[in-house]
PDB file of C-alpha atoms in Angstrom:
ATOM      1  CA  UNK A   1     -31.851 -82.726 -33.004  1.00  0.00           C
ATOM      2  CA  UNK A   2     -31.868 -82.153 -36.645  1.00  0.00           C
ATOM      3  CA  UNK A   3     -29.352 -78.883 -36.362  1.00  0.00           C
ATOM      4  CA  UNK A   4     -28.748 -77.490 -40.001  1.00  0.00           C
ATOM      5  CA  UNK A   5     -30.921 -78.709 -42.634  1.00  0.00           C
ATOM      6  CA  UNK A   6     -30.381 -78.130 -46.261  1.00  0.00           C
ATOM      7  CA  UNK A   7     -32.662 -79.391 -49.151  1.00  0.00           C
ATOM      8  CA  UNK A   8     -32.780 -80.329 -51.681  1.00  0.00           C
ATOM      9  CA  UNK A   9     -30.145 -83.267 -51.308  1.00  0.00           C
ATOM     10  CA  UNK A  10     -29.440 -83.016 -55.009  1.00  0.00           C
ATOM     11  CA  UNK A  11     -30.283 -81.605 -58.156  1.00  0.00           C
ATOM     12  CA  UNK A  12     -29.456 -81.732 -62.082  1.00  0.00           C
ATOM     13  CA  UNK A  13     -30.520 -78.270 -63.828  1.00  0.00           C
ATOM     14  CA  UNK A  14     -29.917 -77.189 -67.375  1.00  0.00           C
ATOM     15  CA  UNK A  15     -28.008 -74.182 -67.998  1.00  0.00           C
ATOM     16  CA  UNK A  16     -30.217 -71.227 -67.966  1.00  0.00           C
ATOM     17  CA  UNK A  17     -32.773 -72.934 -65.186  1.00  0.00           C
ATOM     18  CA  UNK A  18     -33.372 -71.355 -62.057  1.00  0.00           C
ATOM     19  CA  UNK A  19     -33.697 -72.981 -58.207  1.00  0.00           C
ATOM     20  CA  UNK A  20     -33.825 -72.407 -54.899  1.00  0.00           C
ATOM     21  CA  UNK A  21     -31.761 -73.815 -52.093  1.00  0.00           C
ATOM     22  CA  UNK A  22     -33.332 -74.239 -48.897  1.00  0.00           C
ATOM     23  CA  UNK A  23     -31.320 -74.363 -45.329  1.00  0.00           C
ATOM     24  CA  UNK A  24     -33.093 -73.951 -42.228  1.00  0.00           C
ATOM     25  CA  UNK A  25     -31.849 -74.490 -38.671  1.00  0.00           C
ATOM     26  CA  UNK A  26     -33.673 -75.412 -35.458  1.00  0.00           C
ATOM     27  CA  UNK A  27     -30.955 -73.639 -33.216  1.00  0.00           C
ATOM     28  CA  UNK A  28     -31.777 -70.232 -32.815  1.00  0.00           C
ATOM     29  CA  UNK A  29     -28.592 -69.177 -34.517  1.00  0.00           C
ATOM     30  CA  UNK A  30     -27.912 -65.359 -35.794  1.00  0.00           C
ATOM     31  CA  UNK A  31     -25.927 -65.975 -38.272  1.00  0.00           C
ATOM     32  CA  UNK A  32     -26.165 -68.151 -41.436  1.00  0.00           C
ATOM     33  CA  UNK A  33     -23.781 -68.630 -44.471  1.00  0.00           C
ATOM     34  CA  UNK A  34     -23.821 -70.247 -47.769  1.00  0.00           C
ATOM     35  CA  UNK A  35     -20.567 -71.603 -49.255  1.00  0.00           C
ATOM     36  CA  UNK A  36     -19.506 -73.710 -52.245  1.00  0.00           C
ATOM     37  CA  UNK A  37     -16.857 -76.522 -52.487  1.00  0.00           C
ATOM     38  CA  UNK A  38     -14.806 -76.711 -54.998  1.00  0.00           C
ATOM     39  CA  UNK A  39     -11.635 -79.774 -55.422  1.00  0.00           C
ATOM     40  CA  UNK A  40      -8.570 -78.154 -54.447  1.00  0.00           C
ATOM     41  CA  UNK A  41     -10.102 -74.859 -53.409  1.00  0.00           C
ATOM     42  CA  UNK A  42     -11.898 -75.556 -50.010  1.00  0.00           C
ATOM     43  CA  UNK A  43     -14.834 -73.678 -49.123  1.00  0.00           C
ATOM     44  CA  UNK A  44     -15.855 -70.431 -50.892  1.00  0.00           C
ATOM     45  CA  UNK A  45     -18.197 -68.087 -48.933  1.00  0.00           C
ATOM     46  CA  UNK A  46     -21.018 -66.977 -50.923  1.00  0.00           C
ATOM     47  CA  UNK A  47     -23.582 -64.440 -48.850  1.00  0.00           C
ATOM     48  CA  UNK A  48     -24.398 -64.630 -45.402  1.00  0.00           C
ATOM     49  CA  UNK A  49     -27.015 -63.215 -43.034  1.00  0.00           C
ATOM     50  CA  UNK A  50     -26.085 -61.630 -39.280  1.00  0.00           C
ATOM     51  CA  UNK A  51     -29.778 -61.684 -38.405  1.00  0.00           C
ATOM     52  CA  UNK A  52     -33.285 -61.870 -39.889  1.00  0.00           C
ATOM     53  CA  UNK A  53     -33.706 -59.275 -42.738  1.00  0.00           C
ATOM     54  CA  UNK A  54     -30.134 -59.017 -43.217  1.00  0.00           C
ATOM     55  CA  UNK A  55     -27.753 -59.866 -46.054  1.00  0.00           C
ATOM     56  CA  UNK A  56     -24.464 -59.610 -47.297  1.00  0.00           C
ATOM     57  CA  UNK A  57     -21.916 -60.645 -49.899  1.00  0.00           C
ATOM     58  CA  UNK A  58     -18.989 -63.667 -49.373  1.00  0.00           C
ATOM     59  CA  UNK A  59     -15.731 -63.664 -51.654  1.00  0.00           C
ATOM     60  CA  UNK A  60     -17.936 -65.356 -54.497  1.00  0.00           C
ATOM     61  CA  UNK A  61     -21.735 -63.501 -54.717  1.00  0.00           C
ATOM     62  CA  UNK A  62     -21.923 -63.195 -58.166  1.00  0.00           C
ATOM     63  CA  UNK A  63     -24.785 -65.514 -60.122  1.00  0.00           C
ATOM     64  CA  UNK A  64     -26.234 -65.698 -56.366  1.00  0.00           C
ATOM     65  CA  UNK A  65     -28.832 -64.203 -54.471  1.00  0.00           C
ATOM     66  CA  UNK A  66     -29.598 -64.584 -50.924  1.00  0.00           C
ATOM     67  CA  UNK A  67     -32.837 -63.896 -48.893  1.00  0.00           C
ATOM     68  CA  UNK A  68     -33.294 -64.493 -45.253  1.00  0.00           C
ATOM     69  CA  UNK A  69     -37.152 -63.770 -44.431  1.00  0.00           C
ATOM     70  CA  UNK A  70     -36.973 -65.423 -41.197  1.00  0.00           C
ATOM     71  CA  UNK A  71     -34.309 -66.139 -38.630  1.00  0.00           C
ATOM     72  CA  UNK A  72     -34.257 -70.194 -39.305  1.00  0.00           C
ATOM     73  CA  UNK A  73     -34.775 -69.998 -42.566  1.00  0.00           C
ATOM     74  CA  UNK A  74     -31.776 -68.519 -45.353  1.00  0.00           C
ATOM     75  CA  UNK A  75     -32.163 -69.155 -49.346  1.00  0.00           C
ATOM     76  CA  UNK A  76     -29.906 -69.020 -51.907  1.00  0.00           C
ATOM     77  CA  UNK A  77     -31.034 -68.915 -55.216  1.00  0.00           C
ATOM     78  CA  UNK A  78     -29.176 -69.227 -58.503  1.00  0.00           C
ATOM     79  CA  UNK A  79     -31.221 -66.547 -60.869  1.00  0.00           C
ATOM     80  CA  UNK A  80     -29.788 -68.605 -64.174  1.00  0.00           C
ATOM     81  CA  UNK A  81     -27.979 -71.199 -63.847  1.00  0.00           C
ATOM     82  CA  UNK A  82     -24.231 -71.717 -65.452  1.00  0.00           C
ATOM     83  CA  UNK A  83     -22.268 -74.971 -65.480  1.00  0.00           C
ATOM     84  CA  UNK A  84     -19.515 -72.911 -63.962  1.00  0.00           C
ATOM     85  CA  UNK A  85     -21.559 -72.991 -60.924  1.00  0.00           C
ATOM     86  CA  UNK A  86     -21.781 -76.800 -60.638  1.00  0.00           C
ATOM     87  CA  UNK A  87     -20.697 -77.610 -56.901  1.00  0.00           C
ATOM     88  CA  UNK A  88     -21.426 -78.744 -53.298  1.00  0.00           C
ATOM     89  CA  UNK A  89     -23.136 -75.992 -51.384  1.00  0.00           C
ATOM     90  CA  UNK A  90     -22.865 -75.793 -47.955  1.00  0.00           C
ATOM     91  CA  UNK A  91     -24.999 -73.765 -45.599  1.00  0.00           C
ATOM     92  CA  UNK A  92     -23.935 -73.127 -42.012  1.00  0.00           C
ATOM     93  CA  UNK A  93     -24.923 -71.306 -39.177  1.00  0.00           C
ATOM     94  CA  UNK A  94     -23.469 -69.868 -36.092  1.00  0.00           C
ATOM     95  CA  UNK A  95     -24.653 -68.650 -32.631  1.00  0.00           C
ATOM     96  CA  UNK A  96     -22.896 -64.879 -32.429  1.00  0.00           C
ATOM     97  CA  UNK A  97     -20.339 -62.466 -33.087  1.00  0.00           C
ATOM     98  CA  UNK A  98     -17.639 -63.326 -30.185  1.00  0.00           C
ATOM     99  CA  UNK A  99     -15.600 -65.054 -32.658  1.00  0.00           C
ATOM    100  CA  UNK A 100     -15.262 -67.980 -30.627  1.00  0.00           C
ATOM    101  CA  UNK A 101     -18.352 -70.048 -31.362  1.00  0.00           C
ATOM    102  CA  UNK A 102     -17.905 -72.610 -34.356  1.00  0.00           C
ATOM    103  CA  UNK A 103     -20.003 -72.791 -36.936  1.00  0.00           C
ATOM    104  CA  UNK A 104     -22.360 -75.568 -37.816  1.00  0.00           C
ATOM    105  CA  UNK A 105     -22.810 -77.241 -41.040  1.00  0.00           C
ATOM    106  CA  UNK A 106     -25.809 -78.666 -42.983  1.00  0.00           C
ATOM    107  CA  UNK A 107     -24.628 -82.385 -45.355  1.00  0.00           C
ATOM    108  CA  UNK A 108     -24.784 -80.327 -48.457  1.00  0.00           C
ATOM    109  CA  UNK A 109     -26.442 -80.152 -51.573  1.00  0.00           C
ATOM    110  CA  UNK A 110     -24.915 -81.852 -54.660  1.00  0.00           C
ATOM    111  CA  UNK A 111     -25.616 -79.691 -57.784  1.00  0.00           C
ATOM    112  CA  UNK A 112     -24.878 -80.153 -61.430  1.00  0.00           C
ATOM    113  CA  UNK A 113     -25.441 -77.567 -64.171  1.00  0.00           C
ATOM    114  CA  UNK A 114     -25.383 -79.398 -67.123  1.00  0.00           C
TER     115      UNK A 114
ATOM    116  CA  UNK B   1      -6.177 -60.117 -45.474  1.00  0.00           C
ATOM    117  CA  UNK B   2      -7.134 -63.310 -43.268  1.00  0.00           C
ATOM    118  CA  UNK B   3      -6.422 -66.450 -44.818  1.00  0.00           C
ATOM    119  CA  UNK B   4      -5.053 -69.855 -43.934  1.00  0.00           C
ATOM    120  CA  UNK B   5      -2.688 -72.492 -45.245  1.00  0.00           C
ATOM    121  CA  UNK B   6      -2.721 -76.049 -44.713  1.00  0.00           C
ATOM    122  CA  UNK B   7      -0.363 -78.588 -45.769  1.00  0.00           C
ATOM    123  CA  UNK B   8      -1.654 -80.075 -49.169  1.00  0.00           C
ATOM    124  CA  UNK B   9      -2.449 -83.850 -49.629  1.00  0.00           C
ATOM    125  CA  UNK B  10      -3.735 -86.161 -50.037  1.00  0.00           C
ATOM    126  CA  UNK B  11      -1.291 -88.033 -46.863  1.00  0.00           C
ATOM    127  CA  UNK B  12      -1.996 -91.803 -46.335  1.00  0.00           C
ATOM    128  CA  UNK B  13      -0.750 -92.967 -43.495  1.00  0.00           C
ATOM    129  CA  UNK B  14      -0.837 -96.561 -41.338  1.00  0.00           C
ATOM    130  CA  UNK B  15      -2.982 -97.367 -38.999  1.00  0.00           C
ATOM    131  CA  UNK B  16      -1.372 -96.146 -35.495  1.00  0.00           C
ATOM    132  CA  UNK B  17       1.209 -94.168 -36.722  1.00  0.00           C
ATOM    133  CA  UNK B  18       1.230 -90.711 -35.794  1.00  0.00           C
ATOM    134  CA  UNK B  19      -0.288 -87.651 -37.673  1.00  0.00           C
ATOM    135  CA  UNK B  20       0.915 -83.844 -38.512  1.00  0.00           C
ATOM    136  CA  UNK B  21      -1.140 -81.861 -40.584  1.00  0.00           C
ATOM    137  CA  UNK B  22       0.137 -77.930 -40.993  1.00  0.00           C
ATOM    138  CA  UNK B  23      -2.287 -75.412 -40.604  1.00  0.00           C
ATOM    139  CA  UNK B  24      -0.600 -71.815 -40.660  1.00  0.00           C
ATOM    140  CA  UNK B  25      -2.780 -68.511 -40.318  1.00  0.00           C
ATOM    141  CA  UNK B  26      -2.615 -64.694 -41.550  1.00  0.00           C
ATOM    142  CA  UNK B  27      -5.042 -62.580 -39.226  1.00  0.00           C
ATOM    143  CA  UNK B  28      -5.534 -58.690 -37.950  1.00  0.00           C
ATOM    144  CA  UNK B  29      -6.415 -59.153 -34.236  1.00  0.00           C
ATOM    145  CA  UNK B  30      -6.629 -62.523 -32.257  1.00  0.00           C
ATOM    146  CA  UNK B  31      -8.869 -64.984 -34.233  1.00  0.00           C
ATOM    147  CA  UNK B  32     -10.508 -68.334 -32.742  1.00  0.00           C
ATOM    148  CA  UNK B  33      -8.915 -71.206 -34.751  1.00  0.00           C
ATOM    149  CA  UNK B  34     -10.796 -74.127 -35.779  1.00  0.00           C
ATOM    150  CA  UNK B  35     -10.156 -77.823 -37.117  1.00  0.00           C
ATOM    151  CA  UNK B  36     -13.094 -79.474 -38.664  1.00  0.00           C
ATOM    152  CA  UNK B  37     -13.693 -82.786 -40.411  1.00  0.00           C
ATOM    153  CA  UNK B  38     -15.695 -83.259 -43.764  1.00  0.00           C
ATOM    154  CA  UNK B  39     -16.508 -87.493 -43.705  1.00  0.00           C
ATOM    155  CA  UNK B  40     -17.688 -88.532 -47.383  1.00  0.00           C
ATOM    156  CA  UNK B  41     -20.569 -87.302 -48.162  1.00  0.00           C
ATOM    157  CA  UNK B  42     -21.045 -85.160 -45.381  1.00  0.00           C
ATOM    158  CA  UNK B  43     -20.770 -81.689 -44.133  1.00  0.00           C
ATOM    159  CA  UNK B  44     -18.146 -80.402 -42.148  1.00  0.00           C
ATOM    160  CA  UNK B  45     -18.398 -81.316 -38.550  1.00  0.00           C
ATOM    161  CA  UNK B  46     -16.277 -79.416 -35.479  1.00  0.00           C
ATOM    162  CA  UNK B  47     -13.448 -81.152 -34.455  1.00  0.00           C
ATOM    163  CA  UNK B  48     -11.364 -78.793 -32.174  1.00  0.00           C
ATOM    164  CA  UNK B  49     -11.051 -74.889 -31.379  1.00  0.00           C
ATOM    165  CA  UNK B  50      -8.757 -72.826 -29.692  1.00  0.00           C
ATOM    166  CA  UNK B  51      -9.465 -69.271 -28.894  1.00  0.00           C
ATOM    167  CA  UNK B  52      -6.491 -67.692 -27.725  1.00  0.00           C
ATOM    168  CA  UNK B  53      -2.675 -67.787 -27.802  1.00  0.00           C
ATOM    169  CA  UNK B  54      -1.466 -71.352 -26.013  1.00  0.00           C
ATOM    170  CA  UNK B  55      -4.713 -72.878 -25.832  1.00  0.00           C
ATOM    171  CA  UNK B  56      -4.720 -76.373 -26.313  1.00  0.00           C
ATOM    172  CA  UNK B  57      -8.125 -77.677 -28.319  1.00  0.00           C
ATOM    173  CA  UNK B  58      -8.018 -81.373 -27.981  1.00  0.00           C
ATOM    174  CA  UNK B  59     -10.958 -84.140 -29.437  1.00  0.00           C
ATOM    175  CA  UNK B  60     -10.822 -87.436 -30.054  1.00  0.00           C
ATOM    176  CA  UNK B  61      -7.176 -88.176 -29.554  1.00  0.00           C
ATOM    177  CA  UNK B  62      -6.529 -85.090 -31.793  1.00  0.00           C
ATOM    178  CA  UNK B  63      -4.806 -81.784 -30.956  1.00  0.00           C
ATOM    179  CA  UNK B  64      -3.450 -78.516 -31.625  1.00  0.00           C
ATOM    180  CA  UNK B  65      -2.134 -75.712 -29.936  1.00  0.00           C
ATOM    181  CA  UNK B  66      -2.596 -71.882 -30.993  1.00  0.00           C
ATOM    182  CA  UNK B  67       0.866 -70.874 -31.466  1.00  0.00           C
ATOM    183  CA  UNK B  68       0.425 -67.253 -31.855  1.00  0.00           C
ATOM    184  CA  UNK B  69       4.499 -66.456 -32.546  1.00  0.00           C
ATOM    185  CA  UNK B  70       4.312 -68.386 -35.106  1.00  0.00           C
ATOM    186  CA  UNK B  71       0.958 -68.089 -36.810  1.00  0.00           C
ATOM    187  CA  UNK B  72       0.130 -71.903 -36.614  1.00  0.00           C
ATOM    188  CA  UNK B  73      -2.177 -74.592 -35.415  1.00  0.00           C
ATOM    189  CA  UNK B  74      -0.824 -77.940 -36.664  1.00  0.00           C
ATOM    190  CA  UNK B  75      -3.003 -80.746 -36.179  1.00  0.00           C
ATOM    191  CA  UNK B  76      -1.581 -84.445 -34.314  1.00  0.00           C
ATOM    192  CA  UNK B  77      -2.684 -87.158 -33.787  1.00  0.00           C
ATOM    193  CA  UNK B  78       0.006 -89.937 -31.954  1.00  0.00           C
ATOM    194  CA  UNK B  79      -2.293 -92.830 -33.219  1.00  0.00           C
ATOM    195  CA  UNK B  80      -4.402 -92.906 -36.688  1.00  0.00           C
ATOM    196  CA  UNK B  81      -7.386 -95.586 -37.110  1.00  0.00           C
ATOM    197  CA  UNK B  82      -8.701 -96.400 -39.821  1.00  0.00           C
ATOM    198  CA  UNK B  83     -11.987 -94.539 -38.741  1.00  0.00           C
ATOM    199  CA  UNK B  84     -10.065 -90.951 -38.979  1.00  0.00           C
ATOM    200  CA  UNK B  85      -9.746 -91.099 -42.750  1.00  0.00           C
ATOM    201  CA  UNK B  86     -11.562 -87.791 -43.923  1.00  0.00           C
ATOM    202  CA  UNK B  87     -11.018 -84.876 -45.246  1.00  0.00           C
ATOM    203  CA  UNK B  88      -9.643 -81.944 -42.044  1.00  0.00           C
ATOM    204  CA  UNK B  89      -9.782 -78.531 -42.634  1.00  0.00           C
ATOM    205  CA  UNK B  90      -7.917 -75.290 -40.715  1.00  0.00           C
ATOM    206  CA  UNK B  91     -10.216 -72.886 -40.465  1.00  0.00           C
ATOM    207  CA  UNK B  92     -10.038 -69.295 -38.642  1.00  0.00           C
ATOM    208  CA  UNK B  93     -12.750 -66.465 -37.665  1.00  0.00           C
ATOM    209  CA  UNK B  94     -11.604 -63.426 -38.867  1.00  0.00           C
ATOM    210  CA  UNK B  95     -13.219 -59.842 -38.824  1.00  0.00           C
ATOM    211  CA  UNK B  96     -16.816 -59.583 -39.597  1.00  0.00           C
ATOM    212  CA  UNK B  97     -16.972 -62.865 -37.881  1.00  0.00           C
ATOM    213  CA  UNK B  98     -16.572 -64.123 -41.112  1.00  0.00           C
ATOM    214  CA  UNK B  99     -14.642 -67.565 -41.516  1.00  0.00           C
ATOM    215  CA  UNK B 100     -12.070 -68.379 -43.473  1.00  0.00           C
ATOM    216  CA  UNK B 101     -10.876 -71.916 -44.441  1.00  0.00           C
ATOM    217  CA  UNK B 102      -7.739 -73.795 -45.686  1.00  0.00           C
ATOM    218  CA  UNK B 103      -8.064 -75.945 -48.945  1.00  0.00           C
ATOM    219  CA  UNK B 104      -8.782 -79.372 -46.786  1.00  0.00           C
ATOM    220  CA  UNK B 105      -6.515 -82.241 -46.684  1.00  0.00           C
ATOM    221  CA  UNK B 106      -7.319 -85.721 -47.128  1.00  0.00           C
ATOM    222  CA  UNK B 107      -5.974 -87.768 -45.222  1.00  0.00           C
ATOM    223  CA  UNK B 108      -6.517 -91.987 -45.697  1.00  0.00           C
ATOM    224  CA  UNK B 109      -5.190 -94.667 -43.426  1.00  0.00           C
ATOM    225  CA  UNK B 110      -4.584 -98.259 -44.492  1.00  0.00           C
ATOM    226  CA  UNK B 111      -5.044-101.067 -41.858  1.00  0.00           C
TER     227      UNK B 111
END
């Protein structure tokens, strides 16, 4: 039951380097977010995806883009990286629109912009 | 907007003693409320929902109870372990189905 799966677990760029964050999920969920984690400012919403082919912007898009090729699957990518964006990402996914299903959460990836 | 406010930490508390954490909401509509837990190093997991006014989510010797007249869903617990030390979060699904989380509060108990 591995649920939301995010990789890599950790990573140490140098401003101006580019990389991709992979989540995928095994659940057959429609909807998929990325967020950062900030101290003292909880979690940010970044982009996120209400089906396959799909994106839109969160509060904080900008320095991010998104791509969600195939249902499971839903990168983020940071096109040149800034230590300004040096933070825990989050992905999660969800099941539907009702409003009452939670959302599930990968363990994170640990990135530092250096 | 939608947004949510929760009671800033970090609390630390003794083991058994009992456990408020504020979570108050701003939302068009009826939202589903949410309390998850972040443990170090990991993501957030579900810890309770409630998904309409005077619903009672309960987990885990934790609850909370949708208080729509007064835009809150306070977290208690009457006993903390040592175990529960983690970081909770109030969270709410707004419009969009798009959620929207309070800053977290840490919470530590000491045997």
């Amino acid at each position: 039951n591995a649920g939301v799966t995010q990789t890599p677990k950790f990573r140490v760029l140098k401003t101006g380097q580019s990389m991709t964050l992979l989540c995928a999920q095994d659940m057959n969920h429609e909807y998929m977010y990325w967020y950062r984690q900030d101290p003292g400012m909880g979690l940010r919403l970044i982009h996120y995806s209400v089906g396959e082919g799909t994106t839109a912007k969160g509060e904080v898009p900008d320095g991010y883009n998104v791509s969600r090729l195939k249902k499971q699957n839903f990168l983020l990518g940071l096109e040149s990286a800034a230590p300004s964006q040096t933070s825990v990402y989050f992905c999660a996914s969800s099941f539907d629109r009702a409003g009452n299903q939670p959302q599930h959460f990968g363990d994170g990836t640990r990135l530092s912009i250096l | 907007g939608d947004s949510v406010t929760q009671m800033e930490g970090p609390v630390t508390l003794s083991e058994e003693a009992f456990l408020t954490i504020n979570c108050t909401y701003t939302a068009t509509g009826y939202p589903s409320l949410f309390w998850y837990v972040q443990y170090p190093g990991e993501g957030l997991q579900l810890l309770l929902k409630a998904t309409k006014a005077d619903d009672k989510g309960s987990n885990k010797g934790f609850e909370a109870t949708y208080r729509k007249e007064t835009t809150s869903f306070h977290l208690e617990k009457g006993s903390v372990q040592v175990s529960d030390s983690a970081v909770y979060f109030c969270a709410l699904n707004g419009r969009a189905n798009q959620f929207y989380f309070g800053t977290g509060t840490s919470l530590t108990v000491i045997p």
